[in-house]
mmCIF file of C-alpha atoms in Angstrom:
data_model
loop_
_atom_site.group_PDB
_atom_site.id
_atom_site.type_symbol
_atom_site.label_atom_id
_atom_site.label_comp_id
_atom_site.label_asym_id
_atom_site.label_seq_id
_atom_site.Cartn_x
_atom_site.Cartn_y
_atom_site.Cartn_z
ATOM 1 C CA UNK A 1 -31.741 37.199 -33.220
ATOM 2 C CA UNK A 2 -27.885 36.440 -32.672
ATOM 3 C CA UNK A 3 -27.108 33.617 -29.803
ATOM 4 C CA UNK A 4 -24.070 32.588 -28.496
ATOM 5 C CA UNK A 5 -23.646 29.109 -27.790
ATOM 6 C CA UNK A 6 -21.054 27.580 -25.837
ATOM 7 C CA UNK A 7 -19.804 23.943 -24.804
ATOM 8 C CA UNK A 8 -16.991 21.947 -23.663
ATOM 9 C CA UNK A 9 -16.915 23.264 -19.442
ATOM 10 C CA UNK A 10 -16.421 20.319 -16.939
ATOM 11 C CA UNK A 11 -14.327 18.891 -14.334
ATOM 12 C CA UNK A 12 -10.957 18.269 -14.864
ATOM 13 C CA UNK A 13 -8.051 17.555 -12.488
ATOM 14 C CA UNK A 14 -4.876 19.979 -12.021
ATOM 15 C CA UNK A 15 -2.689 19.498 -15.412
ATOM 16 C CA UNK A 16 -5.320 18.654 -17.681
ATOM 17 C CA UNK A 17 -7.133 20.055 -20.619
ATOM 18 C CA UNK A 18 -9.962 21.140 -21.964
ATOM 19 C CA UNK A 19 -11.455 22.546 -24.774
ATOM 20 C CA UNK A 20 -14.138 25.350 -24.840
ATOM 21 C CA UNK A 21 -16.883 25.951 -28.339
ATOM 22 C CA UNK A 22 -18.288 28.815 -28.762
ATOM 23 C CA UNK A 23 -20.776 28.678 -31.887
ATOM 24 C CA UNK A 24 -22.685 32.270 -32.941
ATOM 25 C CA UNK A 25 -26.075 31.885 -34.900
ATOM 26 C CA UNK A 26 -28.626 33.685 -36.075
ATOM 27 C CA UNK A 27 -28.402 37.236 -38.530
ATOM 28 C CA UNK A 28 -24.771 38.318 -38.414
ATOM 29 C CA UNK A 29 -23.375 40.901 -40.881
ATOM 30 C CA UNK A 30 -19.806 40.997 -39.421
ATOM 31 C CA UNK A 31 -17.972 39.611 -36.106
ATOM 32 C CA UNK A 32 -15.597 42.528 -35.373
ATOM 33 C CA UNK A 33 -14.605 40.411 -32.301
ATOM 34 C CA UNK A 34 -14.788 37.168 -30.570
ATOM 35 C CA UNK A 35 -13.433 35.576 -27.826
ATOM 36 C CA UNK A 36 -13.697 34.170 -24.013
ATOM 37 C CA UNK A 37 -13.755 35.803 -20.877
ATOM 38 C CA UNK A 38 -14.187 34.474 -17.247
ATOM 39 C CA UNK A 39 -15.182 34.870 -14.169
ATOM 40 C CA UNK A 40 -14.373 33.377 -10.695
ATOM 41 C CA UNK A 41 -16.786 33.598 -7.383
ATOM 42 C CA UNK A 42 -15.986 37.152 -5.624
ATOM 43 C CA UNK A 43 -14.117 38.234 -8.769
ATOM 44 C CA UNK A 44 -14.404 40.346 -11.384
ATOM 45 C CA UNK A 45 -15.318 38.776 -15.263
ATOM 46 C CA UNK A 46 -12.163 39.298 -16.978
ATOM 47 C CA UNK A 47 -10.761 38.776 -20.321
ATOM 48 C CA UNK A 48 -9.111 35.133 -20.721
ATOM 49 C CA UNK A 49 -8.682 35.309 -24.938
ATOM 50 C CA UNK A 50 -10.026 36.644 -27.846
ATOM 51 C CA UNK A 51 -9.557 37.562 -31.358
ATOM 52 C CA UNK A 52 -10.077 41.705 -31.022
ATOM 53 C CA UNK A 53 -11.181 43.969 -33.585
ATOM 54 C CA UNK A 54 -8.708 43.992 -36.303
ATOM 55 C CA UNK A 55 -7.831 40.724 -36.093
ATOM 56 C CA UNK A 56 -5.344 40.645 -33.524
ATOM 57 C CA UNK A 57 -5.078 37.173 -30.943
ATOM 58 C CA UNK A 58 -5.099 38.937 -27.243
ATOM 59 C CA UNK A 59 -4.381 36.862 -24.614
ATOM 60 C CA UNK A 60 -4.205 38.035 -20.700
ATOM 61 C CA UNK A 61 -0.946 37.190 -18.935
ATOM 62 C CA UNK A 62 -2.146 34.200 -16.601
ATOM 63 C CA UNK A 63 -3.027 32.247 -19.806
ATOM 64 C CA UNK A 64 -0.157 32.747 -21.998
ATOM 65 C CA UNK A 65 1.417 29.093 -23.452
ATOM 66 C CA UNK A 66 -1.011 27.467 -21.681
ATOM 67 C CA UNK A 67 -4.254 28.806 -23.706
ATOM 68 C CA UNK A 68 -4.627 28.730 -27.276
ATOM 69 C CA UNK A 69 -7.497 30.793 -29.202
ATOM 70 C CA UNK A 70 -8.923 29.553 -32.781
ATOM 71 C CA UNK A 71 -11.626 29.854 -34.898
ATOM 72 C CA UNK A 72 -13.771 28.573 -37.872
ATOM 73 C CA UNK A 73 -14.761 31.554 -40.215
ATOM 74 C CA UNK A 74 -17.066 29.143 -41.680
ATOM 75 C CA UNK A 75 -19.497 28.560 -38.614
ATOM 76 C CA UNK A 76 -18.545 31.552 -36.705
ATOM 77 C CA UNK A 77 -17.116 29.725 -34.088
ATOM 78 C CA UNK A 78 -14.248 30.336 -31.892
ATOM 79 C CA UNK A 79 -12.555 27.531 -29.487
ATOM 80 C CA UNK A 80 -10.194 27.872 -26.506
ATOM 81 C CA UNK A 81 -7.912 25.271 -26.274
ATOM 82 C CA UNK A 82 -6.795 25.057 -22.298
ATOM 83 C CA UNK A 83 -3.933 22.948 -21.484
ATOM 84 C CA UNK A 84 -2.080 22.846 -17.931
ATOM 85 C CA UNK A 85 -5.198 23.904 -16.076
ATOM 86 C CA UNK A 86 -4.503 25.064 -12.444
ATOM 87 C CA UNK A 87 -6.796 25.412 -9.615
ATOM 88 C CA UNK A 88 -7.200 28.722 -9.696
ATOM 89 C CA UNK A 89 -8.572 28.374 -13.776
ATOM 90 C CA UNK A 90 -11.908 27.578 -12.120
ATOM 91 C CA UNK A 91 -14.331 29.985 -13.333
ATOM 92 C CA UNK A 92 -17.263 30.603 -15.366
ATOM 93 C CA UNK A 93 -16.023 30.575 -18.920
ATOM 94 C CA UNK A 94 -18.083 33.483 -21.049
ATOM 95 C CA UNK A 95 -18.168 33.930 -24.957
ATOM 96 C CA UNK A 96 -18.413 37.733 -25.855
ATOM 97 C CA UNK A 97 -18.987 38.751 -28.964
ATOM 98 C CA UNK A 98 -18.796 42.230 -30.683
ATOM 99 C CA UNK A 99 -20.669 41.984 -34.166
ATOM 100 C CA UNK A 100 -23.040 43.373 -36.452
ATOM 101 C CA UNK A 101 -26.258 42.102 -37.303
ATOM 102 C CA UNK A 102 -27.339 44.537 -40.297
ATOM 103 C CA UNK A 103 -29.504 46.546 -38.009
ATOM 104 C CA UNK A 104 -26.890 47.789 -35.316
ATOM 105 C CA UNK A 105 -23.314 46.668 -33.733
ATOM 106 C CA UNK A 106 -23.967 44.872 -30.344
ATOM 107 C CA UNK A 107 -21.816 42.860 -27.572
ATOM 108 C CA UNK A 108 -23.199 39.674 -26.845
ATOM 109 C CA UNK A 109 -22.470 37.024 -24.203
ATOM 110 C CA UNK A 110 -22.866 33.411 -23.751
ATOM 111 C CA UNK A 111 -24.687 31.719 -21.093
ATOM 112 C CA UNK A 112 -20.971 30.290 -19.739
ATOM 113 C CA UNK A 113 -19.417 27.695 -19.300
ATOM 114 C CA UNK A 114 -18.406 26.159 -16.215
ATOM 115 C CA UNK A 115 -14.566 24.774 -16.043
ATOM 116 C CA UNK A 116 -13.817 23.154 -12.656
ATOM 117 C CA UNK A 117 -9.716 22.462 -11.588
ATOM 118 C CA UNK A 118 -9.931 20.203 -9.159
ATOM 119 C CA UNK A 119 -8.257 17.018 -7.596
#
């Protein structure tokens, strides 16, 4: 059984950082992608960052130079590095994952994250 397991959420003021872990586990035969979406009250989840099939580093606009994806092959684990944080960052941070586990390809999500911008 595959689990995503995230940490790192929390309460930080307007221009700070964070940094979001997102560790998978379990039987994996390939990641074909990995990466962090969110999702705000009233709003739609939506993609934040993630490393997309192929290997490719996709990032929506609103993050751009602010965010910064990475990973660990090693552990299967991919971090989001969140600098500048604004308000309007506050969400419910997801890890998604598209991967294989020898049986079948499956997306799987994380139980989130909560990331609070606040002063």
């Amino acid at each position: 059984q595959v689990q995503l397991v995230e940490s790192g959420g929390g309460l930080v003021q307007p221009g700070g950082s964070l940094r979001l872990s997102c560790a998978a586990s379990g039987t994996i035969s390939k990641i074909y992608s990995m990466g962090w979406h969110r999702q705000a009250p009233g709003k739609q989840r939506e993609l934040v960052a993630e490393f997309a099939v192929g290997g490719n580093t996709d990032y929506a606009d609103f993050v751009k130079g602010r965010f910064t994806i990475s990973r660990d092959n090693a552990v299967n684990t991919v971090y989001l590095q969140m600098n500048s944080l604004k308000p309007e960052d506050t969400a419910v941070y997801y890890c998604h994952a598209d991967l294989g586990n020898w049986i079948d390809r499956r997306d799987y999500w994380g139980q989130g994250t909560q990331v609070t911008v606040s002063s």
